Amino acid sequence: MAEYVALDVSLRSTSVHIVDQQGRCLWRGTCPTDVAALADTIRRHAPAVERVGLETGQLATRLCHGLAKAGLPVACMDARQAEAALSCRISKADANDAEGLAQLLRTGFFRQVRVKSEGTMLVRTLLSARRQLVRTGLDLANQIRGLLKIFGLLLPRGGGRAFEAAVRERLAGHPRLAAAITPLLEAWRAVREQVLALDRQAHAAAERDARCRLLLTAPGVGTITALAYVAAVERPEEFRNARAVGAWVGLTPARYRSGQVDHSGRISRQGDVRLRTCPYEAASTVLTRSRAGSALERWGLGLEAGLGRRRAVVAVARKLAVVLHAMWSKEEPFETDAVAAA
């Protein structure tokens, strides 16, 4: 008889619940959150295991890969969908959550999530670290601007070396103010150097990856966008067609249809917010700073004339996500007007 094992994972311990095909509890308990301990517990209490399930989370990648290497049929469940299905329960407890996950696992009423490879997660970690440092640098720069403004010392727009030179110039002759601002400026400079170091790592990673080199031929797409797209999509054959990528990224309008009501709202904003930001920035570059003419640029400028800049950028971002998937699937570079004419 098939057995279904649900794991409600926490940092130190994991609640385990095992049910049979009729939903009857066969065993329940706790186990240390360790791959070897979990595999031993599952084999001991569920010798005829049909499926092992756990929710998405920070520990899910390591546990899923570890249990799969141990020969167990593991499935990663969408945490948002599982939470919605279990929201009707009165009591919130790890054991109760594990029981509910086991019933979802048995009935098949769950959305399985593809677990990314270790190499892909390393790339996403690199991009996340860079993004955090960029935000930290912006916060420090804004803090310096705000503190100097109190004393009537205004800084020009821009960053980099010009920003640092402008700060030091205005601090000359204000020793007490410089004693407070200089540590912030030094921290800003250190963060900027680390961002540049991560940029070099990202550039090297993109140069080694043939998929990134292919996507870099598209207008507006830079190293960070190419890496983020490849790391998020990972396997383009998982999508039924290129248009599905736009909905997966969250750049398609959310539709509401009930009775006589049928209308489209704003974009759904579902999926990876970091991936959604990259095509948006690339689309903004296409409409404002792109020098290589392309059909995508002309299409976006036509939309901008009728719908405005913001909606046009969103539309170009969605189309760019679709185009990148098509380029990747067909292994064909993007053709600008100059390339097509040649």
Short mmCIF file of C-alpha atoms in Angstrom, two decimals:
data_model
loop_
_atom_site.label_atom_id
_atom_site.label_comp_id
_atom_site.label_asym_id
_atom_site.label_seq_id
_atom_site.Cartn_x
_atom_site.Cartn_y
_atom_site.Cartn_z
CA MET A 1 0.00 0.00 0.00
CA ALA A 2 1.32 3.39 -0.99
CA GLU A 3 2.44 5.73 1.79
CA TYR A 4 2.75 9.52 1.69
CA VAL A 5 5.21 11.43 3.86
CA ALA A 6 4.82 15.16 4.58
CA LEU A 7 7.57 17.26 6.15
CA ASP A 8 6.92 20.56 7.90
CA VAL A 9 10.45 21.92 8.03
CA SER A 10 11.85 24.30 10.62
CA LEU A 11 15.43 25.28 11.39
CA ARG A 12 16.21 22.67 14.06
CA SER A 13 13.50 20.00 13.81
CA THR A 14 11.00 18.76 11.25
CA SER A 15 7.48 17.47 11.89
CA VAL A 16 6.83 14.25 9.95
CA HIS A 17 3.37 12.89 9.15
CA ILE A 18 2.77 9.65 7.23
CA VAL A 19 -0.61 8.59 5.80
CA ASP A 20 -1.81 5.74 3.59
CA GLN A 21 -4.01 5.87 0.50
CA GLN A 22 -7.16 6.27 2.63
CA GLY A 23 -5.67 9.18 4.56
CA ARG A 24 -5.22 7.25 7.81
CA CYS A 25 -2.26 8.26 9.95
CA LEU A 26 0.46 5.61 10.05
CA TRP A 27 3.06 7.55 12.02
CA ARG A 28 3.74 11.05 13.20
CA GLY A 29 6.64 12.59 15.06
CA THR A 30 9.64 14.89 14.84
CA CYS A 31 13.09 14.49 13.41
CA PRO A 32 16.21 16.67 13.25
CA THR A 33 16.37 18.80 10.11
CA ASP A 34 19.14 16.76 8.53
CA VAL A 35 19.08 14.87 5.25
CA ALA A 36 20.49 11.65 6.68
CA ALA A 37 18.17 11.68 9.70
CA LEU A 38 15.11 12.41 7.56
CA ALA A 39 15.97 9.68 5.05
CA ASP A 40 16.46 7.15 7.85
CA THR A 41 13.15 8.12 9.50
CA ILE A 42 11.24 7.86 6.21
CA ARG A 43 12.69 4.45 5.33
CA ARG A 44 12.00 3.12 8.82
CA HIS A 45 8.37 4.25 9.10
CA ALA A 46 7.33 4.33 5.43
CA PRO A 47 9.00 1.45 3.54
CA ALA A 48 6.46 1.71 0.69
CA VAL A 49 6.75 5.49 0.31
CA GLU A 50 5.04 6.83 -2.79
CA ARG A 51 5.90 10.50 -2.39
CA VAL A 52 7.70 12.78 0.06
CA GLY A 53 6.56 16.38 0.14
CA LEU A 54 7.75 19.60 1.73
CA GLU A 55 6.99 23.28 1.19
CA THR A 56 9.18 25.83 -0.55
CA GLY A 57 11.52 27.74 1.74
CA GLN A 58 15.14 28.53 2.43
CA LEU A 59 15.91 24.94 3.47
CA ALA A 60 13.92 23.32 0.67
CA THR A 61 16.69 23.32 -1.95
CA ARG A 62 19.21 21.48 0.20
CA LEU A 63 16.67 18.99 1.55
CA CYS A 64 15.11 18.24 -1.84
CA HIS A 65 18.45 17.56 -3.50
CA GLY A 66 19.66 15.53 -0.53
CA LEU A 67 16.54 13.36 -0.31
CA ALA A 68 16.53 12.86 -4.08
CA LYS A 69 20.17 11.67 -3.95
CA ALA A 70 19.10 9.27 -1.21
CA GLY A 71 16.66 7.70 -3.68
CA LEU A 72 13.43 9.11 -2.26
CA PRO A 73 10.61 10.46 -4.52
CA VAL A 74 10.55 14.01 -3.19
CA ALA A 75 8.22 16.80 -4.37
CA CYS A 76 8.54 20.47 -3.46
CA MET A 77 5.13 22.07 -2.85
CA ASP A 78 4.22 25.71 -3.46
CA ALA A 79 4.02 27.23 0.03
CA ARG A 80 1.51 29.94 -0.96
CA GLN A 81 -0.92 27.43 -2.44
CA ALA A 82 -0.51 25.08 0.52
CA GLU A 83 -1.08 27.92 2.99
CA ALA A 84 -4.29 28.90 1.20
CA ALA A 85 -5.51 25.30 1.27
CA LEU A 86 -4.75 24.92 4.99
CA SER A 87 -6.01 28.36 6.06
CA CYS A 88 -9.38 26.94 7.18
CA ARG A 89 -7.75 25.05 10.05
CA ILE A 90 -8.45 26.48 13.48
CA SER A 91 -5.20 25.57 15.25
CA LYS A 92 -1.81 26.49 13.84
CA ALA A 93 0.93 24.01 14.79
CA ASP A 94 3.77 22.26 13.03
CA ALA A 95 2.21 18.84 13.59
CA ASN A 96 -1.14 20.03 12.22
CA ASP A 97 0.55 21.60 9.21
CA ALA A 98 2.39 18.35 8.50
CA GLU A 99 -0.91 16.46 8.69
CA GLY A 100 -2.55 18.87 6.26
CA LEU A 101 0.39 18.66 3.86
CA ALA A 102 0.15 14.87 3.96
CA GLN A 103 -3.50 15.01 2.89
CA LEU A 104 -2.65 17.43 0.07
CA LEU A 105 0.15 15.12 -0.99
CA ARG A 106 -2.17 12.10 -1.00
CA THR A 107 -4.93 13.77 -3.01
CA GLY A 108 -2.58 15.53 -5.41
CA PHE A 109 -4.10 18.90 -4.54
CA PHE A 110 -0.82 20.79 -4.60
CA ARG A 111 1.33 22.70 -7.05
CA GLN A 112 4.76 21.21 -7.48
CA VAL A 113 7.68 23.62 -7.76
CA ARG A 114 10.81 22.88 -9.74
CA VAL A 115 13.87 22.93 -7.48
CA LYS A 116 16.83 24.72 -9.00
CA SER A 117 20.27 23.20 -9.26
CA GLU A 118 23.14 24.09 -6.95
CA GLY A 119 24.99 25.95 -9.71
CA THR A 120 21.93 28.06 -10.44
CA MET A 121 21.49 28.87 -6.77
CA LEU A 122 25.12 30.03 -6.61
CA VAL A 123 24.44 32.48 -9.44
CA ARG A 124 21.27 33.73 -7.74
CA THR A 125 23.22 34.14 -4.49
CA LEU A 126 25.80 36.25 -6.33
CA LEU A 127 23.06 38.46 -7.77
CA SER A 128 21.32 38.75 -4.40
CA ALA A 129 24.54 39.78 -2.67
CA ARG A 130 25.20 42.40 -5.35
CA ARG A 131 21.65 43.75 -5.10
CA GLN A 132 21.93 44.10 -1.34
CA LEU A 133 25.22 45.95 -1.59
CA VAL A 134 23.81 48.29 -4.24
CA ARG A 135 20.90 49.12 -1.94
CA THR A 136 23.28 49.68 0.96
CA GLY A 137 25.39 52.04 -1.15
CA LEU A 138 22.32 54.02 -2.19
CA ASP A 139 21.16 54.27 1.43
CA LEU A 140 24.56 55.54 2.54
CA ALA A 141 24.71 58.10 -0.29
CA ASN A 142 21.21 59.37 0.51
CA GLN A 143 22.09 59.59 4.18
CA ILE A 144 25.16 61.68 3.38
CA ARG A 145 23.14 63.97 1.12
CA GLY A 146 20.49 64.46 3.78
CA LEU A 147 22.94 65.24 6.56
CA LEU A 148 24.86 67.76 4.46
CA LYS A 149 21.62 69.42 3.37
CA ILE A 150 20.88 70.31 7.00
CA PHE A 151 23.93 72.58 6.99
CA GLY A 152 23.15 74.06 3.59
CA LEU A 153 25.73 71.95 1.76
CA LEU A 154 23.99 70.68 -1.38
CA LEU A 155 25.47 67.95 -3.55
CA PRO A 156 25.04 67.68 -7.34
CA ARG A 157 23.35 64.72 -8.93
CA GLY A 158 25.33 61.62 -9.79
CA GLY A 159 27.52 59.15 -7.99
CA GLY A 160 30.90 57.51 -8.25
CA ARG A 161 34.10 59.51 -7.97
CA ALA A 162 32.29 62.77 -8.66
CA PHE A 163 30.07 62.17 -5.63
CA GLU A 164 33.02 61.43 -3.36
CA ALA A 165 34.95 64.48 -4.59
CA ALA A 166 31.92 66.74 -4.06
CA VAL A 167 31.46 65.48 -0.49
CA ARG A 168 35.10 66.01 0.44
CA GLU A 169 35.08 69.47 -1.12
CA ARG A 170 32.09 70.57 0.96
CA LEU A 171 33.51 69.08 4.14
CA ALA A 172 36.66 71.20 3.83
CA GLY A 173 36.54 73.85 6.52
CA HIS A 174 33.97 71.92 8.62
CA PRO A 175 36.12 69.66 10.82
CA ARG A 176 33.36 68.69 13.28
CA LEU A 177 30.95 67.85 10.47
CA ALA A 178 33.68 65.94 8.63
CA ALA A 179 34.27 63.81 11.74
CA ALA A 180 30.67 62.56 11.49
CA ILE A 181 30.33 62.29 7.70
CA THR A 182 33.72 60.82 6.79
CA PRO A 183 32.99 57.36 8.33
CA LEU A 184 29.81 57.19 6.24
CA LEU A 185 31.76 58.18 3.14
CA GLU A 186 34.41 55.55 3.82
CA ALA A 187 31.71 52.91 4.29
CA TRP A 188 30.09 54.02 1.02
CA ARG A 189 33.43 53.73 -0.76
CA ALA A 190 34.04 50.23 0.65
CA VAL A 191 30.58 49.08 -0.42
CA ARG A 192 31.14 50.49 -3.91
CA GLU A 193 34.42 48.57 -4.22
CA GLN A 194 32.66 45.34 -3.23
CA VAL A 195 29.93 45.98 -5.80
CA LEU A 196 32.58 46.37 -8.48
CA ALA A 197 34.19 43.11 -7.34
CA LEU A 198 30.86 41.29 -7.66
CA ASP A 199 30.32 42.91 -11.06
CA ARG A 200 33.59 41.37 -12.22
CA GLN A 201 32.46 37.97 -10.97
CA ALA A 202 29.11 38.34 -12.72
CA HIS A 203 30.80 39.38 -15.97
CA ALA A 204 33.13 36.36 -15.81
CA ALA A 205 30.18 34.03 -15.14
CA ALA A 206 28.26 35.43 -18.11
CA GLU A 207 31.31 35.09 -20.37
CA ARG A 208 31.59 31.39 -19.48
CA ASP A 209 27.91 30.69 -20.15
CA ALA A 210 26.90 30.31 -23.82
CA ARG A 211 23.26 30.99 -22.92
CA CYS A 212 24.13 34.37 -21.41
CA ARG A 213 26.27 35.29 -24.41
CA LEU A 214 23.29 34.53 -26.65
CA LEU A 215 20.88 36.66 -24.60
CA LEU A 216 23.33 39.56 -24.49
CA THR A 217 22.67 40.13 -28.20
CA ALA A 218 19.18 41.45 -27.36
CA PRO A 219 18.83 45.25 -26.98
CA GLY A 220 18.89 46.56 -23.43
CA VAL A 221 20.05 43.24 -21.98
CA GLY A 222 23.19 43.44 -19.88
CA THR A 223 25.19 40.98 -17.83
CA ILE A 224 22.96 41.13 -14.74
CA THR A 225 19.74 40.74 -16.74
CA ALA A 226 21.13 37.80 -18.72
CA LEU A 227 22.36 36.02 -15.60
CA ALA A 228 19.11 36.64 -13.73
CA TYR A 229 17.02 35.36 -16.65
CA VAL A 230 19.09 32.21 -17.16
CA ALA A 231 19.15 31.47 -13.44
CA ALA A 232 15.40 31.92 -13.08
CA VAL A 233 14.21 30.08 -16.19
CA GLU A 234 17.02 27.47 -16.12
CA ARG A 235 15.21 25.08 -18.51
CA PRO A 236 13.16 26.75 -21.25
CA GLU A 237 11.52 23.46 -22.23
CA GLU A 238 9.56 23.57 -18.97
CA PHE A 239 7.29 26.24 -20.52
CA ARG A 240 4.66 25.16 -23.03
CA ASN A 241 5.44 28.20 -25.20
CA ALA A 242 7.33 31.48 -25.10
CA ARG A 243 4.24 33.51 -24.19
CA ALA A 244 3.89 31.57 -20.94
CA VAL A 245 7.06 33.22 -19.67
CA GLY A 246 5.39 36.64 -19.58
CA ALA A 247 2.66 35.32 -17.28
CA TRP A 248 5.18 33.40 -15.16
CA VAL A 249 7.24 36.53 -14.58
CA GLY A 250 4.08 38.45 -13.64
CA LEU A 251 4.05 40.95 -16.51
CA THR A 252 0.64 40.03 -17.96
CA PRO A 253 -2.65 41.63 -16.81
CA ALA A 254 -4.62 39.78 -14.16
CA ARG A 255 -8.06 38.85 -15.50
CA TYR A 256 -11.31 38.82 -13.51
CA ARG A 257 -14.21 36.89 -15.05
CA SER A 258 -17.41 36.11 -13.14
CA GLY A 259 -20.93 36.08 -14.58
CA GLN A 260 -21.36 39.13 -16.78
CA VAL A 261 -18.17 40.75 -15.49
CA ASP A 262 -15.07 40.28 -17.60
CA HIS A 263 -12.20 42.73 -17.41
CA SER A 264 -8.42 42.84 -17.23
CA GLY A 265 -6.66 44.69 -14.45
CA ARG A 266 -3.07 45.58 -13.80
CA ILE A 267 -0.20 43.16 -14.21
CA SER A 268 -0.35 40.23 -11.81
CA ARG A 269 3.14 40.79 -10.33
CA GLN A 270 3.37 37.09 -9.55
CA GLY A 271 6.58 35.12 -9.59
CA ASP A 272 10.12 36.29 -8.99
CA VAL A 273 10.15 40.03 -8.30
CA ARG A 274 13.90 40.22 -8.94
CA LEU A 275 13.52 38.66 -12.38
CA ARG A 276 10.58 40.97 -13.17
CA THR A 277 12.74 44.01 -12.38
CA CYS A 278 15.47 43.07 -14.87
CA PRO A 279 13.30 43.01 -18.05
CA TYR A 280 11.66 46.23 -16.88
CA GLU A 281 15.03 47.98 -16.62
CA ALA A 282 16.10 46.52 -19.96
CA ALA A 283 12.86 47.72 -21.58
CA SER A 284 13.42 51.21 -20.18
CA THR A 285 16.89 51.17 -21.74
CA VAL A 286 15.44 50.08 -25.09
CA LEU A 287 13.04 53.04 -25.16
CA THR A 288 15.45 55.68 -23.90
CA ARG A 289 19.09 54.84 -24.58
CA SER A 290 19.20 52.14 -27.23
CA ARG A 291 21.26 53.06 -30.28
CA ALA A 292 20.77 49.89 -32.34
CA GLY A 293 17.43 50.16 -34.11
CA SER A 294 15.11 47.17 -33.85
CA ALA A 295 11.48 46.23 -34.41
CA LEU A 296 11.10 45.91 -30.63
CA GLU A 297 12.17 49.51 -30.13
CA ARG A 298 9.83 50.82 -32.84
CA TRP A 299 6.94 48.82 -31.40
CA GLY A 300 7.59 50.19 -27.92
CA LEU A 301 7.86 53.79 -29.13
CA GLY A 302 4.54 53.39 -30.93
CA LEU A 303 2.93 52.21 -27.71
CA GLU A 304 4.50 55.07 -25.79
CA ALA A 305 2.88 57.60 -28.09
CA GLY A 306 -0.58 56.20 -27.35
CA LEU A 307 -0.35 54.72 -23.84
CA GLY A 308 2.41 56.68 -22.13
CA ARG A 309 5.91 55.79 -21.02
CA ARG A 310 5.06 53.58 -18.03
CA ARG A 311 2.66 51.24 -19.80
CA ALA A 312 4.92 51.07 -22.82
CA VAL A 313 7.87 50.00 -20.68
CA VAL A 314 5.80 47.23 -19.06
CA ALA A 315 4.63 46.01 -22.47
CA VAL A 316 8.17 45.99 -23.86
CA ALA A 317 9.39 44.17 -20.74
CA ARG A 318 6.81 41.43 -21.25
CA LYS A 319 7.66 41.08 -24.94
CA LEU A 320 11.37 41.09 -24.15
CA ALA A 321 10.91 38.21 -21.69
CA VAL A 322 9.08 36.28 -24.43
CA VAL A 323 11.72 37.12 -27.05
CA LEU A 324 14.56 35.97 -24.77
CA HIS A 325 12.83 32.62 -24.28
CA ALA A 326 12.41 32.22 -28.05
CA MET A 327 16.07 33.11 -28.64
CA TRP A 328 17.16 30.60 -26.03
CA SER A 329 14.90 27.81 -27.34
CA LYS A 330 15.88 28.31 -30.98
CA GLU A 331 19.51 29.20 -30.19
CA GLU A 332 19.28 32.23 -32.46
CA PRO A 333 20.68 35.71 -31.64
CA PHE A 334 18.58 38.84 -31.71
CA GLU A 335 18.51 40.61 -35.06
CA THR A 336 18.68 44.40 -35.03
CA ASP A 337 17.89 46.48 -38.10
CA ALA A 338 21.58 46.64 -39.01
CA VAL A 339 22.04 42.88 -38.75
CA ALA A 340 18.86 42.17 -40.70
CA ALA A 341 19.93 44.57 -43.46
CA ALA A 342 23.37 42.93 -43.69
#
